């Protein structure tokens, strides 16, 4: 397979994101809603779920060499990557130094459940400026509904202890919160906990959506049993999947707290992306982009897949042992995968007022029918419409402020003044009575 020509002239420089899973699906927790634990079944008995040194070096070298941009962002996930131990990631840092040429820089993001964090991890992360993503679903009762250990017991206290080590050592961190059936009605409570108790100033809220047959059938693939899909969306998904309308209400509750109190202090990934899209900028997150295909996943054995949510045999692109990341990411097959995100949208979506904000969200969630019976509507459609309809007036006002070179936080201040005035009027009416 020939190497694609390096970008030149008017061609856009090649940049892509690879989510590395050097321990595969192995984890020390047993989260009910995890979409990755079952991937262990895709490998032969006795598989050693640990990226071998030669695979690790090839990945790091190819990832740095394969891109035409100066900043190379590594992302390490699992399973649970801390199970690999500190020496593995010390080797990661050394290999990055070895293969990073002058003119390029490297950064590392590291997603963890936090359970194994201690002083040694904190010192390492701080010394090498790792950005840590901590998975936590809200206060104890909400978190422990699904995020349990192998014995089915609470993981909350261990996670909060791990967070304490990050704070102690001054490690940069953000929080990742899964929105699922148990916490879907508690958006404001979850947000306030993350802000006030966890000290998070950058938050991600990820909807849990899994079809009932997700362990055996990849997204967009026909069920080999041939059974027809139920018409009721809730009968197509697992019991822990967030309800679509509830997802929208959750986001609105978070937004209402954020827009009144925390603009400029707390960053919510989805809100930043929505504001950018409202201003006509391309989305920095694949699920809300017109096309995708530049966010791939590499397994512990060096195999590359079209997407983290498409780690099924049918979506394997190859291996770093046989080709290069650049070849696989720019292959015709992967380019078509990315184009299908927009091309496969139902007519219903292409006529939607929110198309430029959503672009059908993630294709893995497109398994229900439109009101007129066309296949391929996103399960989260109703919830996303609730969110966009509620927030667009605010985002449009923020966009106007930015276009006039003013702070979008002026919207927050205007809301605060308006609500203070309303409260004063209400108090005055009570006094008159």
mmCIF file of C-alpha atoms in Angstrom, residues 271-408:
data_model
loop_
_atom_site.group_PDB
_atom_site.id
_atom_site.type_symbol
_atom_site.label_atom_id
_atom_site.label_comp_id
_atom_site.label_asym_id
_atom_site.label_seq_id
_atom_site.Cartn_x
_atom_site.Cartn_y
_atom_site.Cartn_z
ATOM 1 C CA UNK A 271 -21.717 23.688 25.396
ATOM 2 C CA UNK A 272 -18.382 24.784 23.921
ATOM 3 C CA UNK A 273 -19.090 22.735 20.802
ATOM 4 C CA UNK A 274 -22.649 24.025 20.458
ATOM 5 C CA UNK A 275 -21.453 27.610 20.723
ATOM 6 C CA UNK A 276 -18.846 27.017 18.043
ATOM 7 C CA UNK A 277 -21.385 25.378 15.735
ATOM 8 C CA UNK A 278 -23.830 28.233 16.343
ATOM 9 C CA UNK A 279 -21.100 30.557 15.080
ATOM 10 C CA UNK A 280 -20.634 28.429 11.960
ATOM 11 C CA UNK A 281 -17.365 26.827 13.077
ATOM 12 C CA UNK A 282 -16.636 23.133 12.423
ATOM 13 C CA UNK A 283 -17.167 20.873 15.394
ATOM 14 C CA UNK A 284 -14.084 19.672 17.236
ATOM 15 C CA UNK A 285 -15.977 16.520 18.280
ATOM 16 C CA UNK A 286 -16.639 13.821 15.697
ATOM 17 C CA UNK A 287 -20.193 13.016 16.807
ATOM 18 C CA UNK A 288 -21.359 16.536 15.903
ATOM 19 C CA UNK A 289 -19.271 16.881 12.736
ATOM 20 C CA UNK A 290 -20.688 16.547 9.240
ATOM 21 C CA UNK A 291 -18.249 13.735 8.513
ATOM 22 C CA UNK A 292 -16.122 11.580 10.781
ATOM 23 C CA UNK A 293 -13.436 8.948 10.298
ATOM 24 C CA UNK A 294 -10.486 10.833 11.797
ATOM 25 C CA UNK A 295 -10.970 9.400 15.286
ATOM 26 C CA UNK A 296 -9.834 5.782 15.322
ATOM 27 C CA UNK A 297 -9.054 3.258 18.054
ATOM 28 C CA UNK A 298 -6.033 1.005 18.470
ATOM 29 C CA UNK A 299 -6.236 -2.185 20.513
ATOM 30 C CA UNK A 300 -3.499 -3.702 22.655
ATOM 31 C CA UNK A 301 -2.471 -6.044 19.835
ATOM 32 C CA UNK A 302 -1.884 -3.213 17.367
ATOM 33 C CA UNK A 303 -5.141 -3.651 15.455
ATOM 34 C CA UNK A 304 -6.779 -0.413 14.303
ATOM 35 C CA UNK A 305 -10.543 0.074 14.124
ATOM 36 C CA UNK A 306 -12.693 2.717 12.462
ATOM 37 C CA UNK A 307 -13.884 4.109 15.810
ATOM 38 C CA UNK A 308 -13.855 3.335 19.508
ATOM 39 C CA UNK A 309 -17.513 2.311 19.279
ATOM 40 C CA UNK A 310 -16.856 0.148 16.223
ATOM 41 C CA UNK A 311 -14.331 -2.301 17.645
ATOM 42 C CA UNK A 312 -15.864 -5.294 15.887
ATOM 43 C CA UNK A 313 -14.167 -7.558 13.327
ATOM 44 C CA UNK A 314 -16.125 -5.969 10.470
ATOM 45 C CA UNK A 315 -14.556 -2.557 11.182
ATOM 46 C CA UNK A 316 -10.928 -3.592 11.565
ATOM 47 C CA UNK A 317 -8.702 -1.492 9.278
ATOM 48 C CA UNK A 318 -5.454 -3.380 9.763
ATOM 49 C CA UNK A 319 -2.529 -3.426 12.165
ATOM 50 C CA UNK A 320 0.473 -1.233 12.866
ATOM 51 C CA UNK A 321 2.523 -4.416 12.475
ATOM 52 C CA UNK A 322 1.508 -4.690 8.812
ATOM 53 C CA UNK A 323 0.920 -1.098 7.677
ATOM 54 C CA UNK A 324 0.975 2.426 9.050
ATOM 55 C CA UNK A 325 -1.626 4.471 10.865
ATOM 56 C CA UNK A 326 -1.512 7.065 8.119
ATOM 57 C CA UNK A 327 -2.214 4.471 5.443
ATOM 58 C CA UNK A 328 -5.165 3.055 7.344
ATOM 59 C CA UNK A 329 -6.700 6.386 8.321
ATOM 60 C CA UNK A 330 -6.485 7.701 4.748
ATOM 61 C CA UNK A 331 -7.613 4.439 3.137
ATOM 62 C CA UNK A 332 -10.618 4.536 0.838
ATOM 63 C CA UNK A 333 -12.469 2.273 3.237
ATOM 64 C CA UNK A 334 -12.031 4.613 6.205
ATOM 65 C CA UNK A 335 -12.770 7.699 4.126
ATOM 66 C CA UNK A 336 -16.046 6.100 3.060
ATOM 67 C CA UNK A 337 -16.810 5.282 6.696
ATOM 68 C CA UNK A 338 -16.428 8.979 7.493
ATOM 69 C CA UNK A 339 -18.522 10.176 4.554
ATOM 70 C CA UNK A 340 -21.344 7.810 5.447
ATOM 71 C CA UNK A 341 -22.006 9.835 8.592
ATOM 72 C CA UNK A 342 -23.720 12.534 6.540
ATOM 73 C CA UNK A 343 -24.638 10.611 3.410
ATOM 74 C CA UNK A 344 -26.681 8.035 5.339
ATOM 75 C CA UNK A 345 -28.796 10.597 7.186
ATOM 76 C CA UNK A 346 -32.552 10.201 6.685
ATOM 77 C CA UNK A 347 -34.385 12.938 4.772
ATOM 78 C CA UNK A 348 -36.062 13.847 8.071
ATOM 79 C CA UNK A 349 -32.665 14.837 9.509
ATOM 80 C CA UNK A 350 -31.529 16.770 6.464
ATOM 81 C CA UNK A 351 -34.633 18.970 6.762
ATOM 82 C CA UNK A 352 -34.128 19.567 10.504
ATOM 83 C CA UNK A 353 -33.599 23.100 11.810
ATOM 84 C CA UNK A 354 -30.760 21.799 13.971
ATOM 85 C CA UNK A 355 -28.893 19.883 11.263
ATOM 86 C CA UNK A 356 -25.826 22.148 11.374
ATOM 87 C CA UNK A 357 -25.552 21.656 15.137
ATOM 88 C CA UNK A 358 -26.083 17.910 15.253
ATOM 89 C CA UNK A 359 -25.437 16.203 11.897
ATOM 90 C CA UNK A 360 -27.230 13.158 13.223
ATOM 91 C CA UNK A 361 -24.921 12.725 16.261
ATOM 92 C CA UNK A 362 -23.045 9.395 16.338
ATOM 93 C CA UNK A 363 -23.960 6.833 13.646
ATOM 94 C CA UNK A 364 -23.814 4.060 16.242
ATOM 95 C CA UNK A 365 -27.027 5.472 17.746
ATOM 96 C CA UNK A 366 -28.993 5.599 14.477
ATOM 97 C CA UNK A 367 -31.242 2.599 14.777
ATOM 98 C CA UNK A 368 -34.810 3.899 15.122
ATOM 99 C CA UNK A 369 -37.235 5.078 12.466
ATOM 100 C CA UNK A 370 -38.298 8.593 11.513
ATOM 101 C CA UNK A 371 -41.967 9.563 11.955
ATOM 102 C CA UNK A 372 -42.549 8.685 8.286
ATOM 103 C CA UNK A 373 -40.931 5.261 8.649
ATOM 104 C CA UNK A 374 -37.465 5.848 7.214
ATOM 105 C CA UNK A 375 -34.680 3.928 8.939
ATOM 106 C CA UNK A 376 -31.567 5.508 10.442
ATOM 107 C CA UNK A 377 -32.882 8.100 12.899
ATOM 108 C CA UNK A 378 -30.749 8.672 15.976
ATOM 109 C CA UNK A 379 -32.167 7.247 19.193
ATOM 110 C CA UNK A 380 -31.273 10.534 20.937
ATOM 111 C CA UNK A 381 -33.078 12.742 18.405
ATOM 112 C CA UNK A 382 -35.912 13.827 20.704
ATOM 113 C CA UNK A 383 -33.545 14.673 23.538
ATOM 114 C CA UNK A 384 -31.139 16.591 21.321
ATOM 115 C CA UNK A 385 -34.018 18.657 19.923
ATOM 116 C CA UNK A 386 -35.125 19.492 23.470
ATOM 117 C CA UNK A 387 -31.587 20.620 24.295
ATOM 118 C CA UNK A 388 -31.094 22.691 21.136
ATOM 119 C CA UNK A 389 -34.516 24.338 21.293
ATOM 120 C CA UNK A 390 -33.946 25.334 24.911
ATOM 121 C CA UNK A 391 -30.388 26.615 24.550
ATOM 122 C CA UNK A 392 -30.218 28.185 21.091
ATOM 123 C CA UNK A 393 -31.517 31.637 22.147
ATOM 124 C CA UNK A 394 -28.696 31.813 24.682
ATOM 125 C CA UNK A 395 -26.017 30.499 22.334
ATOM 126 C CA UNK A 396 -27.129 32.916 19.625
ATOM 127 C CA UNK A 397 -26.805 35.770 22.123
ATOM 128 C CA UNK A 398 -23.320 34.542 23.080
ATOM 129 C CA UNK A 399 -22.386 34.347 19.411
ATOM 130 C CA UNK A 400 -23.481 37.956 18.902
ATOM 131 C CA UNK A 401 -21.336 39.052 21.830
ATOM 132 C CA UNK A 402 -18.314 37.266 20.428
ATOM 133 C CA UNK A 403 -18.845 38.645 16.927
ATOM 134 C CA UNK A 404 -18.790 42.126 18.482
ATOM 135 C CA UNK A 405 -15.601 41.272 20.376
ATOM 136 C CA UNK A 406 -17.355 41.184 23.717
ATOM 137 C CA UNK A 407 -17.378 38.460 26.340
ATOM 138 C CA UNK A 408 -20.116 35.817 25.992
#
